[in-house]
PDB file of C-alpha atoms in Angstrom:
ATOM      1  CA  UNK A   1    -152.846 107.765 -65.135  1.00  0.00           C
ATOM      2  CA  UNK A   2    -154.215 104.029 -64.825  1.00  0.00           C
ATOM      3  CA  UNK A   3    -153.248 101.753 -67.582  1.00  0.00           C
ATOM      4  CA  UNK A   4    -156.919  99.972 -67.016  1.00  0.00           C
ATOM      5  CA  UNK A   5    -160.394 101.787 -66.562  1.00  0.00           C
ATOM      6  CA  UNK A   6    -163.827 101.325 -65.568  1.00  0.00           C
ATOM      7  CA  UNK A   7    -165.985 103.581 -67.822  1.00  0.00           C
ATOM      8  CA  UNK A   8    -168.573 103.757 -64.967  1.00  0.00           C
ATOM      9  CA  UNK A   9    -168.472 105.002 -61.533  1.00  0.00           C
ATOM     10  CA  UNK A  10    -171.783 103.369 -60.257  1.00  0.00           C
ATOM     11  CA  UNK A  11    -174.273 101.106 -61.571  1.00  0.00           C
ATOM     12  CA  UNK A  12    -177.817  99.950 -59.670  1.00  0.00           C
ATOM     13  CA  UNK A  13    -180.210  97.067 -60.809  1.00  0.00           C
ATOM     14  CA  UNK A  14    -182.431  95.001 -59.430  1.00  0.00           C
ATOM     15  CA  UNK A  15    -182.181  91.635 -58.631  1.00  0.00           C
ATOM     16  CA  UNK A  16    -182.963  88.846 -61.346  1.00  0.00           C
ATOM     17  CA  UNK A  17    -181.769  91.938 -64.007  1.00  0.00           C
ATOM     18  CA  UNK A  18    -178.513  91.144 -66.118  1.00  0.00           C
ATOM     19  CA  UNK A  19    -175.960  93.924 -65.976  1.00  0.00           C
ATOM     20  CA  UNK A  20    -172.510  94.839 -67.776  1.00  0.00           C
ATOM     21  CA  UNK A  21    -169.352  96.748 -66.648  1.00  0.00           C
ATOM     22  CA  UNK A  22    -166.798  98.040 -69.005  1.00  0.00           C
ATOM     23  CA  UNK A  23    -163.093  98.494 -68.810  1.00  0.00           C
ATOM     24  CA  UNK A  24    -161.079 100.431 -71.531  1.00  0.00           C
ATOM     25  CA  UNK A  25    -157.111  99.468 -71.017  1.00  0.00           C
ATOM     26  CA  UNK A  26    -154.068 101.358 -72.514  1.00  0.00           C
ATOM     27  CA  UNK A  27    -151.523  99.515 -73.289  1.00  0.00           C
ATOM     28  CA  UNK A  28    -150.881  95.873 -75.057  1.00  0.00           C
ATOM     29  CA  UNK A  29    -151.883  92.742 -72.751  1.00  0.00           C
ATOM     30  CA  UNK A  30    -151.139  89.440 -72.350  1.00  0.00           C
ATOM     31  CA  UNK A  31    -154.288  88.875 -70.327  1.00  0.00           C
ATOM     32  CA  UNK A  32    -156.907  91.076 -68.048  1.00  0.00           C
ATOM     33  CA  UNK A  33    -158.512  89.780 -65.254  1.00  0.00           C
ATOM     34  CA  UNK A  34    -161.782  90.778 -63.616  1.00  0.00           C
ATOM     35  CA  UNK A  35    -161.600  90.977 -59.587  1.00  0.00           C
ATOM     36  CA  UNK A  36    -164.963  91.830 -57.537  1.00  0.00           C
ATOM     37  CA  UNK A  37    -164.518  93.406 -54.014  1.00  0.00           C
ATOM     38  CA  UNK A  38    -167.644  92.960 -51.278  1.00  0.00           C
ATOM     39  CA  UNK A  39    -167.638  95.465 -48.434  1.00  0.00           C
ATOM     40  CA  UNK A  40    -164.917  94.624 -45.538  1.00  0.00           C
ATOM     41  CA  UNK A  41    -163.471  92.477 -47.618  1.00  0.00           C
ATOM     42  CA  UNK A  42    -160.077  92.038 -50.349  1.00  0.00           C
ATOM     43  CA  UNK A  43    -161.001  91.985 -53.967  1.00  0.00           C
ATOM     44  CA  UNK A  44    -161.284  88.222 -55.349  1.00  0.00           C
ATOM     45  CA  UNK A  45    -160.478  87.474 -58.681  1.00  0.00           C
ATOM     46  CA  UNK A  46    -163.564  86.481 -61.068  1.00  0.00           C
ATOM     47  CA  UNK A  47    -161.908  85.663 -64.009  1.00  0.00           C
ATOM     48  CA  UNK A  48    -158.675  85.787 -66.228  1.00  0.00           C
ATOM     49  CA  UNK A  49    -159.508  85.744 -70.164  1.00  0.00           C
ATOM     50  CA  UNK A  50    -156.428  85.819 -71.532  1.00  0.00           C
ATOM     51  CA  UNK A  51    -155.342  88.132 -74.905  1.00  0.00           C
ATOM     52  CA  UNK A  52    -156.460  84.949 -77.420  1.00  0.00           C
ATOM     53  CA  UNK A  53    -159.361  84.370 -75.955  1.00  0.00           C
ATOM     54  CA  UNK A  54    -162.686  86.565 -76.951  1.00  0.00           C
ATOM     55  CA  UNK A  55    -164.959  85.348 -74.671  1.00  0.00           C
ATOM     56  CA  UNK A  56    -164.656  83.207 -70.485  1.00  0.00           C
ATOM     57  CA  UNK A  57    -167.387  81.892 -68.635  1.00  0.00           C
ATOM     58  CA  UNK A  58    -167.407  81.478 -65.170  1.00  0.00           C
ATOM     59  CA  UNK A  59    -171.126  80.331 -63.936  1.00  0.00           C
ATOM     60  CA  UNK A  60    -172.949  83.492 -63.976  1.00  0.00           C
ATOM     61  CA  UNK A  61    -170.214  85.530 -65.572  1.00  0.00           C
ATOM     62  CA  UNK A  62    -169.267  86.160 -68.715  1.00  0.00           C
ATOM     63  CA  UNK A  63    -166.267  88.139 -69.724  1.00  0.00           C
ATOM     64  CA  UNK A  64    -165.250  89.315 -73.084  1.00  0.00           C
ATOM     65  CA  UNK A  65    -162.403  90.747 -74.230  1.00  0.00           C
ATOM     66  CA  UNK A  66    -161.438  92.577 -77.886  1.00  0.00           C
ATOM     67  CA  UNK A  67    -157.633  93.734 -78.112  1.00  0.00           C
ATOM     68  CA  UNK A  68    -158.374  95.609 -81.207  1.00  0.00           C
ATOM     69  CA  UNK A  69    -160.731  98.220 -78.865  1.00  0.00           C
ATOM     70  CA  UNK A  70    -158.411  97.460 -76.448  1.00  0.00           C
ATOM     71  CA  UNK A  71    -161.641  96.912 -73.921  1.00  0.00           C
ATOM     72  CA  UNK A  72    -163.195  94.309 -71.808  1.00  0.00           C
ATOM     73  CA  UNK A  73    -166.463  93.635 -70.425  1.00  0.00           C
ATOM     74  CA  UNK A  74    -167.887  91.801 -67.506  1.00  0.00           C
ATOM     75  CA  UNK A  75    -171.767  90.426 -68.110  1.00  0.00           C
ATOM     76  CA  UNK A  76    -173.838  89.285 -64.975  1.00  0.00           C
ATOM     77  CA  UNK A  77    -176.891  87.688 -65.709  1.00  0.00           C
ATOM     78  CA  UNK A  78    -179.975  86.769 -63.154  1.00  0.00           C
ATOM     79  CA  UNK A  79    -177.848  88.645 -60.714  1.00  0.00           C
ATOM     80  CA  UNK A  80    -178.563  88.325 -56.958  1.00  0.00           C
ATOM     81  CA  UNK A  81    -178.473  90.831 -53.914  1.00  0.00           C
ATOM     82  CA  UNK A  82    -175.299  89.169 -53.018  1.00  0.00           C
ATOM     83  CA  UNK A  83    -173.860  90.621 -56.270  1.00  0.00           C
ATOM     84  CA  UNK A  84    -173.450  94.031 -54.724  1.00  0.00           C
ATOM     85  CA  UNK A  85    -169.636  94.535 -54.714  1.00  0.00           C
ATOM     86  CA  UNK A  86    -167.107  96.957 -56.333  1.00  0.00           C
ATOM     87  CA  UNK A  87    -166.059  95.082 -59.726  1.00  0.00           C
ATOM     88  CA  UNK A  88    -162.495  96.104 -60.748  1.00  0.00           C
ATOM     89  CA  UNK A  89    -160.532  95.076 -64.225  1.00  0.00           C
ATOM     90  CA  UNK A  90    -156.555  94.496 -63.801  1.00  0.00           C
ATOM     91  CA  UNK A  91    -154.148  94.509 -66.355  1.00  0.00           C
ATOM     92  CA  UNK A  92    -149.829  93.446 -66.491  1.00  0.00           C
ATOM     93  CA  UNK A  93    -147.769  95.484 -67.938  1.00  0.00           C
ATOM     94  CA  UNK A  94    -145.343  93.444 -67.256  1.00  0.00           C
ATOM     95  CA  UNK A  95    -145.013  89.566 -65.729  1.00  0.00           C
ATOM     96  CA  UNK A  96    -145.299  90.552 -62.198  1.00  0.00           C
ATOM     97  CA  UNK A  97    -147.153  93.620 -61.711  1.00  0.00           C
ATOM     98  CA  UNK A  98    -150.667  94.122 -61.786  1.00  0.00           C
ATOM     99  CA  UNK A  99    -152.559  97.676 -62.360  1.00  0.00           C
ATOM    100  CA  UNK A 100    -156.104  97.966 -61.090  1.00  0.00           C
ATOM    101  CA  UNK A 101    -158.743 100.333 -62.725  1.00  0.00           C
ATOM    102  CA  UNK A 102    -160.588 102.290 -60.208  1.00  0.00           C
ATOM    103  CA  UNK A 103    -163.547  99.846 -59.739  1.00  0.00           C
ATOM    104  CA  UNK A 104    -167.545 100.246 -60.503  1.00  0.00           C
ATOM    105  CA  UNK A 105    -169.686  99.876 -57.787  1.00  0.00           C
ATOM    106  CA  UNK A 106    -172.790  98.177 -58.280  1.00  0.00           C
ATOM    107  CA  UNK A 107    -175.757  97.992 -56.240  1.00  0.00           C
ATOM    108  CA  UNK A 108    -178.425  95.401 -56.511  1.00  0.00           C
ATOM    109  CA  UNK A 109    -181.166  95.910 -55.051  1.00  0.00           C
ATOM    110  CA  UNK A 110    -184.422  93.539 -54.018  1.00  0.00           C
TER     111      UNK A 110
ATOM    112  CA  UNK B   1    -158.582  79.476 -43.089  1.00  0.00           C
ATOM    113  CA  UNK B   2    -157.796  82.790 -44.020  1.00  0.00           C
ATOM    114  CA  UNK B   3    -154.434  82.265 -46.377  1.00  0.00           C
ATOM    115  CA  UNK B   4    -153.172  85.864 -46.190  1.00  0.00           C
ATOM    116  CA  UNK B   5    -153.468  88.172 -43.080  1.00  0.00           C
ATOM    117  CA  UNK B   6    -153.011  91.526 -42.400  1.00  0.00           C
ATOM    118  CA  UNK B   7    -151.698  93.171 -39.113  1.00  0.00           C
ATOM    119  CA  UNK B   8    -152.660  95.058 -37.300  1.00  0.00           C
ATOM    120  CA  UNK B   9    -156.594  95.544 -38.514  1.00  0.00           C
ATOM    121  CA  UNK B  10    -157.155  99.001 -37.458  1.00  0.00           C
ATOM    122  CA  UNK B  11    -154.407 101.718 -36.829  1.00  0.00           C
ATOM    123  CA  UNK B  12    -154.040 105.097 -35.287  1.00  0.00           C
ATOM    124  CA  UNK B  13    -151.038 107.088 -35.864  1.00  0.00           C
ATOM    125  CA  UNK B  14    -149.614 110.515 -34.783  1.00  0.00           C
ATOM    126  CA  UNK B  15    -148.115 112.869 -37.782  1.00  0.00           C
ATOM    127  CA  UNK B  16    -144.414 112.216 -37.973  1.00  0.00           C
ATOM    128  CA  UNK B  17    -144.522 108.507 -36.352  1.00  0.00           C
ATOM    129  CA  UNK B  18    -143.764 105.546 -37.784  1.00  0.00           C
ATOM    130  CA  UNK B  19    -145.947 102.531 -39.299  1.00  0.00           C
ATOM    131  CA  UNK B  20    -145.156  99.021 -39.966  1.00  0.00           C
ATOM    132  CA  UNK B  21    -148.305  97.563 -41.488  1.00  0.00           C
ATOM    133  CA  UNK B  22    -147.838  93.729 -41.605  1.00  0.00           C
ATOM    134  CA  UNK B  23    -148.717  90.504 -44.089  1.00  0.00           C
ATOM    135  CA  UNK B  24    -148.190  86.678 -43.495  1.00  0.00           C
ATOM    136  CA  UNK B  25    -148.800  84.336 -46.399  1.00  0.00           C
ATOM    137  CA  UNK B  26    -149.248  80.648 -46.333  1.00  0.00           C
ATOM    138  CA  UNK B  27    -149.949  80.332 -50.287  1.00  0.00           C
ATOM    139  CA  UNK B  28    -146.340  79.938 -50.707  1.00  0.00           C
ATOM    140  CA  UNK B  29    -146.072  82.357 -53.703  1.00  0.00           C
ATOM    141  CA  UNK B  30    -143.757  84.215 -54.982  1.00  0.00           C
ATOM    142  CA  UNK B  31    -144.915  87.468 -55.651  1.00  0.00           C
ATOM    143  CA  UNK B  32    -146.249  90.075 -52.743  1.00  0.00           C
ATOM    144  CA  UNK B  33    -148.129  93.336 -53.430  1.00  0.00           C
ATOM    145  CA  UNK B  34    -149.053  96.119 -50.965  1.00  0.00           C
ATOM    146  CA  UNK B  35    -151.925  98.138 -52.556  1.00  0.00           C
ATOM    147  CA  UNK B  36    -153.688 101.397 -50.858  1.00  0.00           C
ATOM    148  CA  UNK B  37    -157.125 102.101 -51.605  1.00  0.00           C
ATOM    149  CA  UNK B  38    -159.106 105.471 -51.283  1.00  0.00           C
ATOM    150  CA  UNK B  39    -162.268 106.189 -53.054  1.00  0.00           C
ATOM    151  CA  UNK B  40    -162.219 107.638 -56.605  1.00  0.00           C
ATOM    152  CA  UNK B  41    -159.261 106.260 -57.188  1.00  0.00           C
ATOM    153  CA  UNK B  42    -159.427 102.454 -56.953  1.00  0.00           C
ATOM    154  CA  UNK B  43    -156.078 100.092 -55.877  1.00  0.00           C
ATOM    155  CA  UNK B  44    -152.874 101.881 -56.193  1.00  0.00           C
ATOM    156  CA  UNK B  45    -149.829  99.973 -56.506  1.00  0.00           C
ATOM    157  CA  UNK B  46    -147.180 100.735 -53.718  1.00  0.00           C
ATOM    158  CA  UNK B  47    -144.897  98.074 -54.088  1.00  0.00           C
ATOM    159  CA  UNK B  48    -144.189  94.250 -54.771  1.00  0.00           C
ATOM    160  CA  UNK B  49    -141.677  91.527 -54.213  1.00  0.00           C
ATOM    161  CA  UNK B  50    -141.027  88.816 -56.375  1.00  0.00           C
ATOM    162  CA  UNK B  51    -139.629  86.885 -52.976  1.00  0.00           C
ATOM    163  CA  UNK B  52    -137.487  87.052 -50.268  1.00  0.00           C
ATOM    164  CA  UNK B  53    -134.865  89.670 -49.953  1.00  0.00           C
ATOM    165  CA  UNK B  54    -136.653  91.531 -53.081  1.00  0.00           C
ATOM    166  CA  UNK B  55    -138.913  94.825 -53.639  1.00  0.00           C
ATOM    167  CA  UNK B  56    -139.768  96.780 -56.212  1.00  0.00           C
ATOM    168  CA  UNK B  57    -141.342 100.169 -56.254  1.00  0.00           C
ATOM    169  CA  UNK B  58    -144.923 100.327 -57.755  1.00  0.00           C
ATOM    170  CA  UNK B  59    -146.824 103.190 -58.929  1.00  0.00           C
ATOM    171  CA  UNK B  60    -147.075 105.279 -55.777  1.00  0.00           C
ATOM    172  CA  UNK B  61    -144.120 104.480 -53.629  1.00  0.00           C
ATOM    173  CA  UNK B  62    -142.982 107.846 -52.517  1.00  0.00           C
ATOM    174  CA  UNK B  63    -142.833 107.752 -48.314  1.00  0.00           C
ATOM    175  CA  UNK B  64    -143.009 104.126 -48.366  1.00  0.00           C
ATOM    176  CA  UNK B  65    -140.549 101.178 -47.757  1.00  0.00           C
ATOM    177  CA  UNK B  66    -141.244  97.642 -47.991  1.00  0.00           C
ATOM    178  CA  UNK B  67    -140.009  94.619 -46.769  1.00  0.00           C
ATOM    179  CA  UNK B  68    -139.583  91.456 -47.732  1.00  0.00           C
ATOM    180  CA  UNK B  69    -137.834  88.938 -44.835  1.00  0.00           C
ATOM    181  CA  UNK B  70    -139.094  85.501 -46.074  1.00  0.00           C
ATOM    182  CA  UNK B  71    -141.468  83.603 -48.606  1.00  0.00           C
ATOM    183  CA  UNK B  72    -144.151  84.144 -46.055  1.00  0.00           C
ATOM    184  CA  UNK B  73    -144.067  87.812 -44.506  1.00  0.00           C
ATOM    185  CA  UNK B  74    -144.010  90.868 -46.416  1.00  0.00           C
ATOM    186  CA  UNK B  75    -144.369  94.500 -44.613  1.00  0.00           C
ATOM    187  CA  UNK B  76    -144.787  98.123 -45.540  1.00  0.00           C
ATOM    188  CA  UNK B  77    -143.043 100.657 -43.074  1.00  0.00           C
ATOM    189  CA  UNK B  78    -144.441 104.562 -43.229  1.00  0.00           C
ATOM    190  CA  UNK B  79    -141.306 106.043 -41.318  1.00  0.00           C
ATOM    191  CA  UNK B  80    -142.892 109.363 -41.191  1.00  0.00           C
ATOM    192  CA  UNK B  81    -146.790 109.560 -41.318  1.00  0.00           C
ATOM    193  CA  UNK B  82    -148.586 111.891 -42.876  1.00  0.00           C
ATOM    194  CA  UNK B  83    -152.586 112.590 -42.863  1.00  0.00           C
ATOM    195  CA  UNK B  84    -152.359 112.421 -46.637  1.00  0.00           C
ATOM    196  CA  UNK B  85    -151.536 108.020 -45.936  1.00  0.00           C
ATOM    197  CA  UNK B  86    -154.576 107.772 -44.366  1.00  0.00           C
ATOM    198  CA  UNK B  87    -156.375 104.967 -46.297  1.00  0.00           C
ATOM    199  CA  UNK B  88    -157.034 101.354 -46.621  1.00  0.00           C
ATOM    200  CA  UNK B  89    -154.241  99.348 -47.150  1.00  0.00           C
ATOM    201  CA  UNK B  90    -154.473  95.541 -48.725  1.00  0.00           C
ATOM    202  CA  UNK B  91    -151.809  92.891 -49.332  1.00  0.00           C
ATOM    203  CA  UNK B  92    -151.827  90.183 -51.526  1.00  0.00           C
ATOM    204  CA  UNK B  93    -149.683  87.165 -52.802  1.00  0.00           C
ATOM    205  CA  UNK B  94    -149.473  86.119 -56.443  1.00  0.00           C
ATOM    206  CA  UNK B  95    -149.781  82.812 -58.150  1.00  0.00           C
ATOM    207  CA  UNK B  96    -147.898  82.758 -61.092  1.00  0.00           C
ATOM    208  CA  UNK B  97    -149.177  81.040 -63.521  1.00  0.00           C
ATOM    209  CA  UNK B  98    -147.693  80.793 -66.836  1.00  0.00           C
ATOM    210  CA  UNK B  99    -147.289  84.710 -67.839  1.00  0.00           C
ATOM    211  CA  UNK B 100    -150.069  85.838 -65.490  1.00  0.00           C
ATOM    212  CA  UNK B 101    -150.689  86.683 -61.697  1.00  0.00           C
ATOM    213  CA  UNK B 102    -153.581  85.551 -60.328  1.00  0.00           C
ATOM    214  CA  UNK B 103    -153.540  87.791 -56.938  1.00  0.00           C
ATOM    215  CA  UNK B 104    -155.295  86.635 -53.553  1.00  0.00           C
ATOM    216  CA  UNK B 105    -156.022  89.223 -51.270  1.00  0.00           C
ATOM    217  CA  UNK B 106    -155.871  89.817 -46.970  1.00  0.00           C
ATOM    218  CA  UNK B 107    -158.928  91.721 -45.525  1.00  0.00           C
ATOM    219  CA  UNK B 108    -157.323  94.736 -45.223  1.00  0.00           C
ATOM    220  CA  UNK B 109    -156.148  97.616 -42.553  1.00  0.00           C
ATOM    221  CA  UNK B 110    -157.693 100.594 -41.926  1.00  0.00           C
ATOM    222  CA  UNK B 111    -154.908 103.755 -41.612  1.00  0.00           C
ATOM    223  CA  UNK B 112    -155.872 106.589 -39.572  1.00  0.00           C
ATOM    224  CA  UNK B 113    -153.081 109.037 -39.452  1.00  0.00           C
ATOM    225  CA  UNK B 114    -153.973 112.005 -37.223  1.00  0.00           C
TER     226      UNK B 114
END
């Protein structure tokens, strides 16, 4: 079973529309980190908020995170055509390894 | 300048054959990761090094090997295919920061075993 989640499969906006994805995790963090994948391409990291932080900004982005839920959740707002990707959370259970959720694809459209 | 790269891009293999899928870094990390991806069920771990002469088995490493020669090159070896490793594979190399792994990805190689 993953230790980190997506709760949705697909999303689809349009563009200039703000947008959130949510990840449930399972076990206790030190940090979770938000990775967005375009088509033909590697996932790229977004951001890492780590497990004493509530809330990371990264342009754009806003990620928050509340340990007590044990949850996450990546905000884009004014998003763009180019923001059309797979968005994945990633937890460590332990220094070295990291555990992908299975990803929500989002689609925005003109 | 791409900083980690996969080899080759695209592979066909026979049932029963074997596969080296290969990964050059020049980020000088530590930590390597060979993920497979297939759709509805995200990046599965396969296995990681935490540098040379090291590997560790990840979440799905049954009829897989890995590799781990130097710093820089890192390689995942099928040594008998199956139709059932057909998938997307991606490395990656991991900057350790503090507690955390910030991961940096190669494009990818498409598996076709047949």
């Amino acid at each position: 079973s993953q230790l980190a989640e997506e709760n949705l499969w697909a999303l689809s906006v349009h563009e200039g529309e703000s947008v959130t994805v949510n990840c449930s995790y399972k076990t206790s963090i030190t940090a979770l980190q938000w990775y967005r994948q375009k088509s033909g391409e590697g996932p790229a990291q977004l951001i890492l908020i780590r497990s004493n932080e509530r809330e990371k900004r990264n342009g754009r982005l806003r990620a928050t995170l509340d340990t007590s839920s044990q949850s996450s959740s990546l905000s884009i707002t004014a998003t763009r055509c180019e923001d059309t990707a797979v968005y994945f959370c990633a937890t460590s259970p332990n220094t070295d390894k990291v555990v992908f959720g299975t990803g929500t694809r989002l689609q925005v459209s003109p | 300048e791409a900083a980690v790269t996969q080899s080759p891009r695209n592979k066909v293999a026979v049932t029963g054959g074997k596969v080296t899928l290969s990964c050059n870094q020049t980020n000088n990390h530590n930590n390597m990761y060979w993920y497979r991806q297939d759709t509805g069920h995200g990046l599965r771990l396969i296995h990681y090094s935490y540098g040379a002469g090291s590997t560790e088995k990840g979440d799905i490493p049954d009829g897989y090997k890995a590799s781990r020669p130097s710093q820089e090159n890192f390689s995942l070896i099928l040594e008998l295919a199956t139709p059932s490793q057909t998938s997307v594979y991606f490395c990656a190399s991991g900057d350790r920061l503090g507690d955390q792994n910030t991961l940096y990805f190669g494009a990818g190689t498409r598996l076709s075993v047949l």
